[in-house]
Short mmCIF file of C-alpha atoms in Angstrom, two decimals:
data_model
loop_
_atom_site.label_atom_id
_atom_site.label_comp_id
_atom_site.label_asym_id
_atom_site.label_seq_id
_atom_site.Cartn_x
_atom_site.Cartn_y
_atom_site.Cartn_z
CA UNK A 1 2.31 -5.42 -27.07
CA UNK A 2 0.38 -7.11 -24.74
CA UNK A 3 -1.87 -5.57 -22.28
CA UNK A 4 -4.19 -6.97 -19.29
CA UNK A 5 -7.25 -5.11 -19.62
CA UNK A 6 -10.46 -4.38 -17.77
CA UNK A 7 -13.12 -4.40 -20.30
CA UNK A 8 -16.26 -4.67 -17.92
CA UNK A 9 -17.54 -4.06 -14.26
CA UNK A 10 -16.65 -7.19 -12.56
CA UNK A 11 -13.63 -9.26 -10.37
CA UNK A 12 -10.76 -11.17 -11.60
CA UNK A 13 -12.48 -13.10 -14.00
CA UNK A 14 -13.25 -10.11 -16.08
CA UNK A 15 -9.52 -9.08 -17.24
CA UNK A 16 -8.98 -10.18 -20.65
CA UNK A 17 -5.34 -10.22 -22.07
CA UNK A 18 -4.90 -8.38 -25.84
CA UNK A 19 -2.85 -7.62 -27.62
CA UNK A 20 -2.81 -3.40 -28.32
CA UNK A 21 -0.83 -0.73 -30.14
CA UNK A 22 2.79 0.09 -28.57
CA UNK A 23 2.22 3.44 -26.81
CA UNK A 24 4.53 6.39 -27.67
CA UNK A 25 6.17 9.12 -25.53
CA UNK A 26 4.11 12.64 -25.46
CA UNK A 27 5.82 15.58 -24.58
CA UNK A 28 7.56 15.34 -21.19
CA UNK A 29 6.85 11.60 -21.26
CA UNK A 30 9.09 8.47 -21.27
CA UNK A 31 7.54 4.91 -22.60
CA UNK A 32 8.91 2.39 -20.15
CA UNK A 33 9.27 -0.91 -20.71
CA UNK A 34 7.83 -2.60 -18.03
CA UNK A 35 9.44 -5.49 -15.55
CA UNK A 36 7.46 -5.24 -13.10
CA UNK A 37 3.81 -4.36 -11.51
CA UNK A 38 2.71 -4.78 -7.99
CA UNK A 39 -0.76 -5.52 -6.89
CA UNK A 40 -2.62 -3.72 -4.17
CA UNK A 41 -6.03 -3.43 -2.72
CA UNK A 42 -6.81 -0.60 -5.00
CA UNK A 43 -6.59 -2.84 -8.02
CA UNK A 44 -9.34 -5.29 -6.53
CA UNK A 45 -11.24 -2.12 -6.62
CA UNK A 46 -11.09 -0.16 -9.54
CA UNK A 47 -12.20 -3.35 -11.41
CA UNK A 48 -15.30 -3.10 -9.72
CA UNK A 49 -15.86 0.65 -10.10
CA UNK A 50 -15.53 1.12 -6.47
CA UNK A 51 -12.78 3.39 -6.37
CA UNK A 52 -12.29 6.81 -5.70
CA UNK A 53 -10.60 6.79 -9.32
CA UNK A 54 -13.15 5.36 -12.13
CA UNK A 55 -11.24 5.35 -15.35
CA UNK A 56 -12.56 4.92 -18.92
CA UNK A 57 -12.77 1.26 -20.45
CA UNK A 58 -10.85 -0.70 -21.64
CA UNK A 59 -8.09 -0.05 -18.93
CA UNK A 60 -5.34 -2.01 -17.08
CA UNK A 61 -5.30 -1.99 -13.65
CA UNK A 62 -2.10 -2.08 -11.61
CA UNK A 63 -0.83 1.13 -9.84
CA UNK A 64 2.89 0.80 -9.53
CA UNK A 65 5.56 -0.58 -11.96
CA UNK A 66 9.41 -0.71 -12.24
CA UNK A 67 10.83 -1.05 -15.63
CA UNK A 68 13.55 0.95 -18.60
CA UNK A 69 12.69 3.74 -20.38
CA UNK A 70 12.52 2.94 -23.81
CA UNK A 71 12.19 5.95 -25.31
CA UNK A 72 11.89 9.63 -24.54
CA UNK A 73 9.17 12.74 -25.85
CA UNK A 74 10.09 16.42 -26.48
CA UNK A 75 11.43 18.11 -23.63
CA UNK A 76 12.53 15.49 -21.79
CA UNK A 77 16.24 15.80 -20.90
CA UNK A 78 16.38 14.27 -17.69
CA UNK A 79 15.97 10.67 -18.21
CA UNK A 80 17.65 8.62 -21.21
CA UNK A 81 17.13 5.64 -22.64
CA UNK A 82 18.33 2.39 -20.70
CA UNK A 83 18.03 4.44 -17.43
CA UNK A 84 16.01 2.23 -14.58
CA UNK A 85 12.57 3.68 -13.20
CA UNK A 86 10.07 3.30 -10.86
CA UNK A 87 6.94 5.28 -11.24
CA UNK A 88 3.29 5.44 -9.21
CA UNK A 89 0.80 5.77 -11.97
CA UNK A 90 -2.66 5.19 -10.38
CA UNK A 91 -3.76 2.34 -12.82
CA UNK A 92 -2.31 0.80 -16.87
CA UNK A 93 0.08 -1.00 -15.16
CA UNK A 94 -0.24 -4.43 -16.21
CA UNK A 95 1.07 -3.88 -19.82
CA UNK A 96 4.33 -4.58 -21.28
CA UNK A 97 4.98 -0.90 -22.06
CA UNK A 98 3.47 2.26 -20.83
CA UNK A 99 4.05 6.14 -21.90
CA UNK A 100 4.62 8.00 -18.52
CA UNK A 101 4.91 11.46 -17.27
CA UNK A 102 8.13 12.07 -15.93
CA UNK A 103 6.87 14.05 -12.67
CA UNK A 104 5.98 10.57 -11.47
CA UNK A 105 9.60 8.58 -12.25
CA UNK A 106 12.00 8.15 -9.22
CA UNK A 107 15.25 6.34 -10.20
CA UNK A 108 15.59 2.86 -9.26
CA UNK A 109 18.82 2.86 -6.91
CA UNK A 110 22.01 0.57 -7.54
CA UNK A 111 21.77 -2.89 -6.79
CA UNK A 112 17.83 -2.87 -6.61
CA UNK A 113 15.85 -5.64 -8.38
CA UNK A 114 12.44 -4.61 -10.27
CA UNK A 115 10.52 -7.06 -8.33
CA UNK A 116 11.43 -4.76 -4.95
CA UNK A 117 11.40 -1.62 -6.52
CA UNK A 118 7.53 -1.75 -7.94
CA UNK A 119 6.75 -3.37 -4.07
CA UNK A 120 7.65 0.20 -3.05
CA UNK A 121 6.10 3.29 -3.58
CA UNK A 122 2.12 2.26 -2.80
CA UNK A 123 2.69 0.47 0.60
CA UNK A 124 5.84 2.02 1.81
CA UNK A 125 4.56 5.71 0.23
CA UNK A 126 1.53 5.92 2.37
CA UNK A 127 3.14 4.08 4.98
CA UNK A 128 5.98 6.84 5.87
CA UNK A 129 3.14 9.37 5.24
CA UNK A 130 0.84 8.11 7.62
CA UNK A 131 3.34 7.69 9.99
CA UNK A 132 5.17 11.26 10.10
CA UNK A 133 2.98 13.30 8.05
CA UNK A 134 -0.22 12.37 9.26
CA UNK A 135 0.92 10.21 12.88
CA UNK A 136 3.86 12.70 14.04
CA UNK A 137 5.21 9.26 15.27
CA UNK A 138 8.46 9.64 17.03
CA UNK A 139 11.09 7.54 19.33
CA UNK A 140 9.22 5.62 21.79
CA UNK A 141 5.85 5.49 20.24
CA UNK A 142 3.56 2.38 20.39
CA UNK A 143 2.33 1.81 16.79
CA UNK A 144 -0.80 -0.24 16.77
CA UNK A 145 -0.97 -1.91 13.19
CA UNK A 146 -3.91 -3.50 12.01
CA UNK A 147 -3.64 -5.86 8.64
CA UNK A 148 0.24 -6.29 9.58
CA UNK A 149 1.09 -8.68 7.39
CA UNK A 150 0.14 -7.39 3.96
CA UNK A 151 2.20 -5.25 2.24
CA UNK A 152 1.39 -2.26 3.55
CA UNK A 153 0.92 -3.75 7.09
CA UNK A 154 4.16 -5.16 6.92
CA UNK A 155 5.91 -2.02 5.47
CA UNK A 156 3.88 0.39 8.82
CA UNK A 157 6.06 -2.77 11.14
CA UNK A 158 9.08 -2.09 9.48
CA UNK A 159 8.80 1.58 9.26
CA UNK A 160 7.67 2.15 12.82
CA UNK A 161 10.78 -0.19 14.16
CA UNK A 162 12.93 2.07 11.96
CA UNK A 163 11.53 5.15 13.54
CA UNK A 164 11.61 3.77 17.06
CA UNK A 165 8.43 2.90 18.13
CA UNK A 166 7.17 -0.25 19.64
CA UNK A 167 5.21 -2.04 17.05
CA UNK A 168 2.60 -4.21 17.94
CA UNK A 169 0.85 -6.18 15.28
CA UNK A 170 -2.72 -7.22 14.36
CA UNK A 171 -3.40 -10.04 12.47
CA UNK A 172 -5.63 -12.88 11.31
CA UNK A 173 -3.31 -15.73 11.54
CA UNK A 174 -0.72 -17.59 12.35
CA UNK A 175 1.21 -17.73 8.98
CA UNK A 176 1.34 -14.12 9.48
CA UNK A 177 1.62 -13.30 13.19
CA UNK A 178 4.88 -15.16 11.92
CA UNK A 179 5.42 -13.19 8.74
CA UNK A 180 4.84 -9.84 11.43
CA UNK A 181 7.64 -10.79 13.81
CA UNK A 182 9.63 -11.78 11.00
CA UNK A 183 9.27 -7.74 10.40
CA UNK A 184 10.18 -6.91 13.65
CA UNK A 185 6.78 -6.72 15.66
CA UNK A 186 7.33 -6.94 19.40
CA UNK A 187 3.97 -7.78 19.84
CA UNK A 188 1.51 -9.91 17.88
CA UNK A 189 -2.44 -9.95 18.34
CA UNK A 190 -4.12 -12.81 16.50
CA UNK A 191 -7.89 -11.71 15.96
CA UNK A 192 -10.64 -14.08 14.55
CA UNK A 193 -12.72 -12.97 11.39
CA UNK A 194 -15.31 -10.58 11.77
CA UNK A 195 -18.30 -9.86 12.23
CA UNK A 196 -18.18 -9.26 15.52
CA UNK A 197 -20.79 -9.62 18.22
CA UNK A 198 -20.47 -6.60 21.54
CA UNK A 199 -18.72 -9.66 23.33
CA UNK A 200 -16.20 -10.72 20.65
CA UNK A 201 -15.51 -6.20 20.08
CA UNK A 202 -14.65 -6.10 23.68
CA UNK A 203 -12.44 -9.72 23.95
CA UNK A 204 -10.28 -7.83 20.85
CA UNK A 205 -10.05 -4.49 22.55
CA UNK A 206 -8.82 -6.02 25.97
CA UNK A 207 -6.71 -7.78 23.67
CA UNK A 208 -5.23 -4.75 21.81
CA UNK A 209 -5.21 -3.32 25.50
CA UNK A 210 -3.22 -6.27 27.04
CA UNK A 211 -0.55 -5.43 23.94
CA UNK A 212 -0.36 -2.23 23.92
CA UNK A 213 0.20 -1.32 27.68
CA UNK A 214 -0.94 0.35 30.18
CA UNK A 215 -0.62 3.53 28.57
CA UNK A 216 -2.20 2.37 25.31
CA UNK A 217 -1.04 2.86 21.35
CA UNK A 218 0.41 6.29 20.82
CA UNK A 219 -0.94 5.31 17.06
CA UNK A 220 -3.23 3.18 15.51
CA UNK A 221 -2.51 2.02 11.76
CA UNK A 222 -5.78 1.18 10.72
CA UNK A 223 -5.33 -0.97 7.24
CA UNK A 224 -8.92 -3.04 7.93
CA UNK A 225 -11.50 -0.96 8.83
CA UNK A 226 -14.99 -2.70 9.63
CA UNK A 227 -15.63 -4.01 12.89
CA UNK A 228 -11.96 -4.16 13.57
CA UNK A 229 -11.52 -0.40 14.05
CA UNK A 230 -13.31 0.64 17.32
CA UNK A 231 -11.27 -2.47 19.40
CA UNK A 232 -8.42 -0.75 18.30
CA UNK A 233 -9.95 2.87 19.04
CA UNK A 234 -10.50 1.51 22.52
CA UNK A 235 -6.61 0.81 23.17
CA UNK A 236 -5.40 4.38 22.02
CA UNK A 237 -3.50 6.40 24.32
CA UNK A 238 -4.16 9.84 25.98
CA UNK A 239 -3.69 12.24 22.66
CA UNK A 240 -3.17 9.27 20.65
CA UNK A 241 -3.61 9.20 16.60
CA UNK A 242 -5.93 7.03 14.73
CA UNK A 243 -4.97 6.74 11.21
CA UNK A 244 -7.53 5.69 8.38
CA UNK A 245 -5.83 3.85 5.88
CA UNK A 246 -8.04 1.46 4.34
CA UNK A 247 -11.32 -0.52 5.04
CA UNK A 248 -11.73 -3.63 3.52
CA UNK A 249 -13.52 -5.61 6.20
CA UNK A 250 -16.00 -2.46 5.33
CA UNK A 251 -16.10 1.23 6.88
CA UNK A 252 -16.32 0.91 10.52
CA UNK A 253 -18.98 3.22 12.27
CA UNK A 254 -17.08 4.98 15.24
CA UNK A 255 -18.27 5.86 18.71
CA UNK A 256 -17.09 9.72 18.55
CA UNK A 257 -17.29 9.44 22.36
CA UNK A 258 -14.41 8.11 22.36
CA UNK A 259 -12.60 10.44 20.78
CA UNK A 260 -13.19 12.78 24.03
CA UNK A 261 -12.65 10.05 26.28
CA UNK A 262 -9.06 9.61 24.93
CA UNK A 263 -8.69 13.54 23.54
CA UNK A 264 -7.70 11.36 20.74
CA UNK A 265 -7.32 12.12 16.69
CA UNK A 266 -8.97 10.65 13.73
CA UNK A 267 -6.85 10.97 10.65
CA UNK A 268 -7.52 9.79 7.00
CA UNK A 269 -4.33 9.03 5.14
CA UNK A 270 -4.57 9.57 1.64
CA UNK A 271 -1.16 9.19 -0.16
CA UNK A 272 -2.46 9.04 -3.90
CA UNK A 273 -3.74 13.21 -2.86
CA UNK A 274 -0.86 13.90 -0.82
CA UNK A 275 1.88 13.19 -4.46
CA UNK A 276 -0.35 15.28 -6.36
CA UNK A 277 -0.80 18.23 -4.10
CA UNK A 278 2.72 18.05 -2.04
CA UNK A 279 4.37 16.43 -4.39
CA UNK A 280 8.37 17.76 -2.85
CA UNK A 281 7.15 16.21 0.14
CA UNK A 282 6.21 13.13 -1.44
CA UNK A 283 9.70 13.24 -2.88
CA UNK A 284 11.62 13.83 0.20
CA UNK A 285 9.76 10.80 1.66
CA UNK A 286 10.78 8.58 -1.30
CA UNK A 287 14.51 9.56 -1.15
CA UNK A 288 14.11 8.74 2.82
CA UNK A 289 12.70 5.17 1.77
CA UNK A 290 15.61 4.44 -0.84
CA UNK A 291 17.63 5.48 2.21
CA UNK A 292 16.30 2.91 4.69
CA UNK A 293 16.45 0.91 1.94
CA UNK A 294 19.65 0.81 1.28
CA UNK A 295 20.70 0.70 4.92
CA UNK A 296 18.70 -2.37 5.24
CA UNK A 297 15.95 -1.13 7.28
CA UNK A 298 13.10 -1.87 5.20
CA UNK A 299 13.07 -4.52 2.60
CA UNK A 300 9.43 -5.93 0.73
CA UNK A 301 8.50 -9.07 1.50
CA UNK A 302 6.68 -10.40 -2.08
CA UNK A 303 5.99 -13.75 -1.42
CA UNK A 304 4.47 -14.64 -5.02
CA UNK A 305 5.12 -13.23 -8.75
CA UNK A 306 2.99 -14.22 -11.90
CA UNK A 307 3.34 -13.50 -15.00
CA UNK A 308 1.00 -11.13 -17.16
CA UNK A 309 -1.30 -13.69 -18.41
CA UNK A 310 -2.08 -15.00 -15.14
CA UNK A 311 -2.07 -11.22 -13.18
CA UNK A 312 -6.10 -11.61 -12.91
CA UNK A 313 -5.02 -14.30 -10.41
CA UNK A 314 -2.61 -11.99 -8.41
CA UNK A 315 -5.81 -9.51 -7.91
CA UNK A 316 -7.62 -12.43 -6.74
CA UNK A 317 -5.43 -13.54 -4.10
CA UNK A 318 -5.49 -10.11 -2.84
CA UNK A 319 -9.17 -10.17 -2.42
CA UNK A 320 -9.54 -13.03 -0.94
CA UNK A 321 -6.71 -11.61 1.54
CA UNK A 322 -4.90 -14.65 2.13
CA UNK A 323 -1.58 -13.17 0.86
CA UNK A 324 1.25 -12.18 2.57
CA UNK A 325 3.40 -9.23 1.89
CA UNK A 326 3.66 -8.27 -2.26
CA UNK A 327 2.14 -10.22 -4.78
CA UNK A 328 3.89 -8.93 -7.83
CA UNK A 329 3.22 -9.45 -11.72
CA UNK A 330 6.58 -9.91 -13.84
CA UNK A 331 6.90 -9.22 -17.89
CA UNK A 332 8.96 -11.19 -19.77
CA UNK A 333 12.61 -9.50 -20.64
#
């Protein structure tokens, strides 16, 4: 089969495509054959050895795939062959088949392409976790979303509008202030590339203010990181929640003052943690998501798909982060 692997530290241009030995089912494994893999930040990462996970070499990155089991190992009575999955799997995703445990399967629902269901569990798992787990958010909340109009940004507007807050949505441009309200953002904040001088940090916070309210951002979906993150600390309400997704405009160096100020709460989000330690919780959440789903409450926006040999340039458009919504790598049938 043919595999996209990682071979050496490095970007895009290190992923060489191979061809490698069809894996086989262990016990309480499935081997899926894969449809489907969706990129996300993590993968620009982990090529690079600058992820919290480091795996051995040669490896394939891509963290979430859709696909049909194949084949099944001892034990496993649960799934059959033919049966349609979706599994979170960390990284080996950009391969045509893949032996997986079954604790990390959910079952794709009716009427659900592959593309959509591999754009789901990364960016709409840690989303609904951030948001309740982590963000208690709740009917009339203002959700503050930084990076809306990636795929995780876009799935934190979509969520929060299907939990009742009033979104308002960060972004760098606007193609995607467009792509946001598309979403359902009430509000849109179009911010210029950092870095930021003390001028330009306070221009975005009365910005962020201006949007928010008077009251400020019950929550604040922080995606971006860098010198984005204390403008948006700035515009948090009384009690509010600041939620630490991501930083890839770099990790932003906080003025704990503030946190005092506001009697405010800075919370890291960590959803890859939160399915192995709670992973019925994780569960519940997912079940809520095919839910939504299926109401038509949430629905991925992938606005590009490549095929396997050309996945290295998938990671690359995410680094450069110029895309918008799901950039998702497709195996032939």
């Amino acid at each position: 089969m043919k595999a996209l692997l990682n071979k050496e530290v490095g970007g895009p241009e290190t992923l060489v495509l191979e061809e490698i030995d069809d894996p086989v089912a262990g016990k309480g494994q499935v081997v899926v054959k894969i449809a489907a893999c969706a990129i996300n930040f993590p993968d620009t990462l982990i090529i690079r050895d600058m992820y919290q996970v480091k795996p051995g070499r040669p490896f394939a990155p891509g963290s979430e795939i859709s696909g049909t089991v194949e084949s099944v190992g001892e034990g496993v009575t649960e799934w059959q062959v033919g049966d349609r999955v979706l599994a979170g799997i960390g990284y080996g995703g950009l391969v045509e088949k893949l032996a997986v445990d079954t604790s990390r399967l959910f079952r794709i629902p009716e009427g659900v392409s592959f593309e959509t269901a591999a754009s789901l569990l990364m960016t709409y798992g840690t989303t609904i976790h951030g948001l309740k787990d982590r963000g208690h958010i709740k009917a009339g909340d203002t959700l503050l979303v930084l990076g809306a109009a990636g795929g995780v940004g876009l799935s934190a507007v979509e969520l929060g509008k299907a939990f009742g807050a009033r979104v308002v949505a960060g972004v760098s441009s606007e193609a995607k202030a467009d792509a946001a309200r598309k979403a359902g953002a009430d509000e849109v904040v179009i911010y210029p590339r950092a870095p930021f001088d003390k001028d330009m940090s306070k221009d975005l916070a009365g910005k962020f203010k201006a949007a928010c309210g008077p009251e400020g951002a019950n929550i604040v979906f922080d995606i971006v990181g860098g010198d984005y993150s204390e403008p948006a600390l700035r515009s948090i309400a009384w009690e509010g929640r600041f939620l630490v997704v991501g930083f890839p405009a770099g990790i932003a160096k906080m003025p704990l003052n503030l946190t005092l100020l506001k009697s405010c709460d800075i919370c890291g989000v960590f959803w890859g943690a939160f399915t192995m330690r709670e992973p019925e919780r994780n569960a519940r959440n997912i079940e809520e998501l095919f839910d939504l789903l299926k109401a038509g409450k949430i629905d991925p926006l992938i606005s590009e798909t490549y095929p396997l040999e050309k996945g290295a340039d998938a990671i690359r458009a995410l680094e450069d982060r110029k895309a918008i919504g799901k950039l998702v790598v497709t195996m032939e049938s």
